[in-house]
mmCIF file of C-alpha atoms in Angstrom:
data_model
loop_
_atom_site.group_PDB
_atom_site.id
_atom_site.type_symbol
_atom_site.label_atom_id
_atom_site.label_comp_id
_atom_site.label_asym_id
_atom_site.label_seq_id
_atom_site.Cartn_x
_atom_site.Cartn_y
_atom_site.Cartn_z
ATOM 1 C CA UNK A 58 112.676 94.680 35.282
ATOM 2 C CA UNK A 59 112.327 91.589 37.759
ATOM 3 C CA UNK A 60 109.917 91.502 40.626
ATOM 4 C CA UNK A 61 112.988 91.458 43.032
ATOM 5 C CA UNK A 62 113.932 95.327 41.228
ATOM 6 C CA UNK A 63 110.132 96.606 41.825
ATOM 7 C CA UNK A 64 109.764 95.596 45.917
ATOM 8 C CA UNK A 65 113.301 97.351 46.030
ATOM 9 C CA UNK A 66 112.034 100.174 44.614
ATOM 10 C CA UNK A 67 109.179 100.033 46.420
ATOM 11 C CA UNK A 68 111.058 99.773 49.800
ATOM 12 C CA UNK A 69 113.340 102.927 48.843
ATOM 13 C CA UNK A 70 110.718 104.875 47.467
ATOM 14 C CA UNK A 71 108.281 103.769 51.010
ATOM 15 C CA UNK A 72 111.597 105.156 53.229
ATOM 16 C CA UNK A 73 111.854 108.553 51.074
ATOM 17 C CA UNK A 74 108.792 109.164 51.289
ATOM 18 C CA UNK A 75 107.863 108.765 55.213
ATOM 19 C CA UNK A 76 111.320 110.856 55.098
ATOM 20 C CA UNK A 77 110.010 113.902 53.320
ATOM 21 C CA UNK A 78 106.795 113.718 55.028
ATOM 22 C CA UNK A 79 108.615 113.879 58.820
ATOM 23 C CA UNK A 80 110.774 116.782 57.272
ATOM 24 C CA UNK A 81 107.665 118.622 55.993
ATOM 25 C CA UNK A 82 106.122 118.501 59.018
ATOM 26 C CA UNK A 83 108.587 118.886 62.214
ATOM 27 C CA UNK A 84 111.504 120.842 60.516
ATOM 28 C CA UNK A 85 111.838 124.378 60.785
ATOM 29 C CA UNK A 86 114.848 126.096 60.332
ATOM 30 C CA UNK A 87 115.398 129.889 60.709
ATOM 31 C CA UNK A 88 118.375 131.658 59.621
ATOM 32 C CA UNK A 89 117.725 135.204 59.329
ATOM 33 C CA UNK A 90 114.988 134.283 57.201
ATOM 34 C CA UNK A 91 112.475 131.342 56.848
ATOM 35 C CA UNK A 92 113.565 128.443 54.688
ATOM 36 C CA UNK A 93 110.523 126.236 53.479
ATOM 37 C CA UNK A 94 110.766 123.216 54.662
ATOM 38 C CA UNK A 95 110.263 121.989 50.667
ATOM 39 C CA UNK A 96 113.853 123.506 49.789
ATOM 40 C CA UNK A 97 115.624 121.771 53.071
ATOM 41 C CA UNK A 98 114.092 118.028 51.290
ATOM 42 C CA UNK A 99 115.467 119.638 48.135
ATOM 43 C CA UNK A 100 118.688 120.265 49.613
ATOM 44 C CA UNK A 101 119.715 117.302 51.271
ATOM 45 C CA UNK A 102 117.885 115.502 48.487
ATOM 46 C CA UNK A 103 120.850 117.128 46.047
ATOM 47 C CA UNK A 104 123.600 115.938 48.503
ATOM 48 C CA UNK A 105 122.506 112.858 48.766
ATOM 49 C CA UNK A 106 122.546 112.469 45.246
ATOM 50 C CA UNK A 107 125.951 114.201 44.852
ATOM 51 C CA UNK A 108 127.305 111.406 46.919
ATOM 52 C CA UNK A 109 125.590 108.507 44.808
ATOM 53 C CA UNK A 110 127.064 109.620 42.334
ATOM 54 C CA UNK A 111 130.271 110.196 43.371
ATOM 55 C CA UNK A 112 130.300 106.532 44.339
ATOM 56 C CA UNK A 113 129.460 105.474 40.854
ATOM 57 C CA UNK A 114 127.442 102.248 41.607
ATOM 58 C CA UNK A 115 127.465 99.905 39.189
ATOM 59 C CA UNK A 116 124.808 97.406 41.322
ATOM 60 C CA UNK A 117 121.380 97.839 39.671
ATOM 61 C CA UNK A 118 119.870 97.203 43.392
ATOM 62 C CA UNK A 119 121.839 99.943 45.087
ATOM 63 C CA UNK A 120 120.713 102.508 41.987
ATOM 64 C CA UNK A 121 117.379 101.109 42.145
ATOM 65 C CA UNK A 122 116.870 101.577 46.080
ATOM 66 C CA UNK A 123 118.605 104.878 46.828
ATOM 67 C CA UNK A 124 118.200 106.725 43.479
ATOM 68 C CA UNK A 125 115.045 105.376 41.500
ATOM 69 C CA UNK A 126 113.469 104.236 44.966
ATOM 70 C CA UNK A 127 114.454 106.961 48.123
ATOM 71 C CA UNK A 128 115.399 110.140 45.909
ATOM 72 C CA UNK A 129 112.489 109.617 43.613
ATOM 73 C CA UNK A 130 109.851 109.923 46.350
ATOM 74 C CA UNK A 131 112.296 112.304 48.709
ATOM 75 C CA UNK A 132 112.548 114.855 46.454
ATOM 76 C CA UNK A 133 109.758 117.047 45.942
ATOM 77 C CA UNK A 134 110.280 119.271 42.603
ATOM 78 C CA UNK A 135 106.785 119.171 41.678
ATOM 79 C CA UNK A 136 106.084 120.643 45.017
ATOM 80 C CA UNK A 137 108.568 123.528 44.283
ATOM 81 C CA UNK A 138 106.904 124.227 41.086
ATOM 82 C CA UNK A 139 103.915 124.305 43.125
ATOM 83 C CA UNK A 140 105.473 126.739 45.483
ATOM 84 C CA UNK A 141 106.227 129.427 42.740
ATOM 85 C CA UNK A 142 102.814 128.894 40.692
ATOM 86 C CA UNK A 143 101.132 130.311 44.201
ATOM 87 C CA UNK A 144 104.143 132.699 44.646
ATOM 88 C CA UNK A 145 103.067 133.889 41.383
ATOM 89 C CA UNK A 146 99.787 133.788 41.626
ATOM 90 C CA UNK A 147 99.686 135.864 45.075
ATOM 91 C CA UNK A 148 102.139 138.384 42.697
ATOM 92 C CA UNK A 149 105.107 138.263 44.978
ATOM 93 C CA UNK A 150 107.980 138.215 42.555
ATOM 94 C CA UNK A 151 110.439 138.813 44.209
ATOM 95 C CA UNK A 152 110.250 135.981 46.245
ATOM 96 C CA UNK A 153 109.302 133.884 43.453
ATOM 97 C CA UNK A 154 112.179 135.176 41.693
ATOM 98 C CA UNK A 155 114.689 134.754 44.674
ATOM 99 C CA UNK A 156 113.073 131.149 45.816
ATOM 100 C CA UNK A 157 113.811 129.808 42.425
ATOM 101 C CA UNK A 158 117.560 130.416 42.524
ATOM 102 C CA UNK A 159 117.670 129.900 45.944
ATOM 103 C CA UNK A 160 116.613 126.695 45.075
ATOM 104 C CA UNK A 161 118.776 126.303 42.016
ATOM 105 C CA UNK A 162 121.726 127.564 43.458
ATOM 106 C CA UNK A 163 121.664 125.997 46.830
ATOM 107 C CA UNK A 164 120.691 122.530 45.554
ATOM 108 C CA UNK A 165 123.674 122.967 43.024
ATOM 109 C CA UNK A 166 125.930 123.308 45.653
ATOM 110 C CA UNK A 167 124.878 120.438 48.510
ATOM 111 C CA UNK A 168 125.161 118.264 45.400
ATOM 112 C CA UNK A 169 128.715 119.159 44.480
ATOM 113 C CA UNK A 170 129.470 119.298 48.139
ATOM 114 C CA UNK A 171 128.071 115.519 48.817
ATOM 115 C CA UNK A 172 129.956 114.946 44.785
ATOM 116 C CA UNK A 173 133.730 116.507 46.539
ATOM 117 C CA UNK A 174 133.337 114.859 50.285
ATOM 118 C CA UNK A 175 133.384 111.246 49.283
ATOM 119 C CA UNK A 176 135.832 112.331 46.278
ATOM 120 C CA UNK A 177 138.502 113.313 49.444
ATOM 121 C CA UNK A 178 137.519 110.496 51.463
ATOM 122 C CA UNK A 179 137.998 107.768 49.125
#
């Protein structure tokens, strides 16, 4: 890996993560029920990916900047483990249980979806 790969990196992974931050803090959304603002990252972070890869770069930089850089640091899985370890620990299983393939499922699905819009646009 070059020094030019590393400050591109660097630069994607910088955006993501001032991008997940802003989410974190001034998103809410409400739709009958509370979604934490963790699973919206995870969520867009999945359709965002679906679309890279329905692309299919072949450009190390664009991989490196968007995926390696941007959906490295936008993504926040270790914070959704977190989120069921205290779920668990606070014994609410149920939610833990439901969270977890909310997550799954939903996250699943915006990738597919961002994977079949640029597959009918192109």
């Amino acid at each position: 890996m070059d020094f030019t790969s590393i400050i591109i990196i660097l630069f994607g992974s910088t955006f993501g993560l001032i991008t997940r931050i802003f989410i974190q803090k001034h998103l809410k959304i409400n739709i009958g029920f509370d979604i934490q603002n963790t699973s919206i990252v995870n969520f867009l972070s999945s359709f965002f990916l679906g679309i890279l890869v329905a692309f299919n770069f072949v450009n190390n930089k664009i991989l490196f900047l968007f995926y390696t850089g941007f959906l490295g640091c936008f993504s926040t899985f270790s914070s959704f483990i977190y989120q069921l370890f205290i779920l668990l620990k606070k014994r609410k299983l149920f939610r833990l249980f439901f969270h977890y393939f909310e997550v799954i499922i939903v996250s699943f699905f915006c990738f597919y979806l961002g994977y079949y819009l640029v597959q009918i646009i192109t």
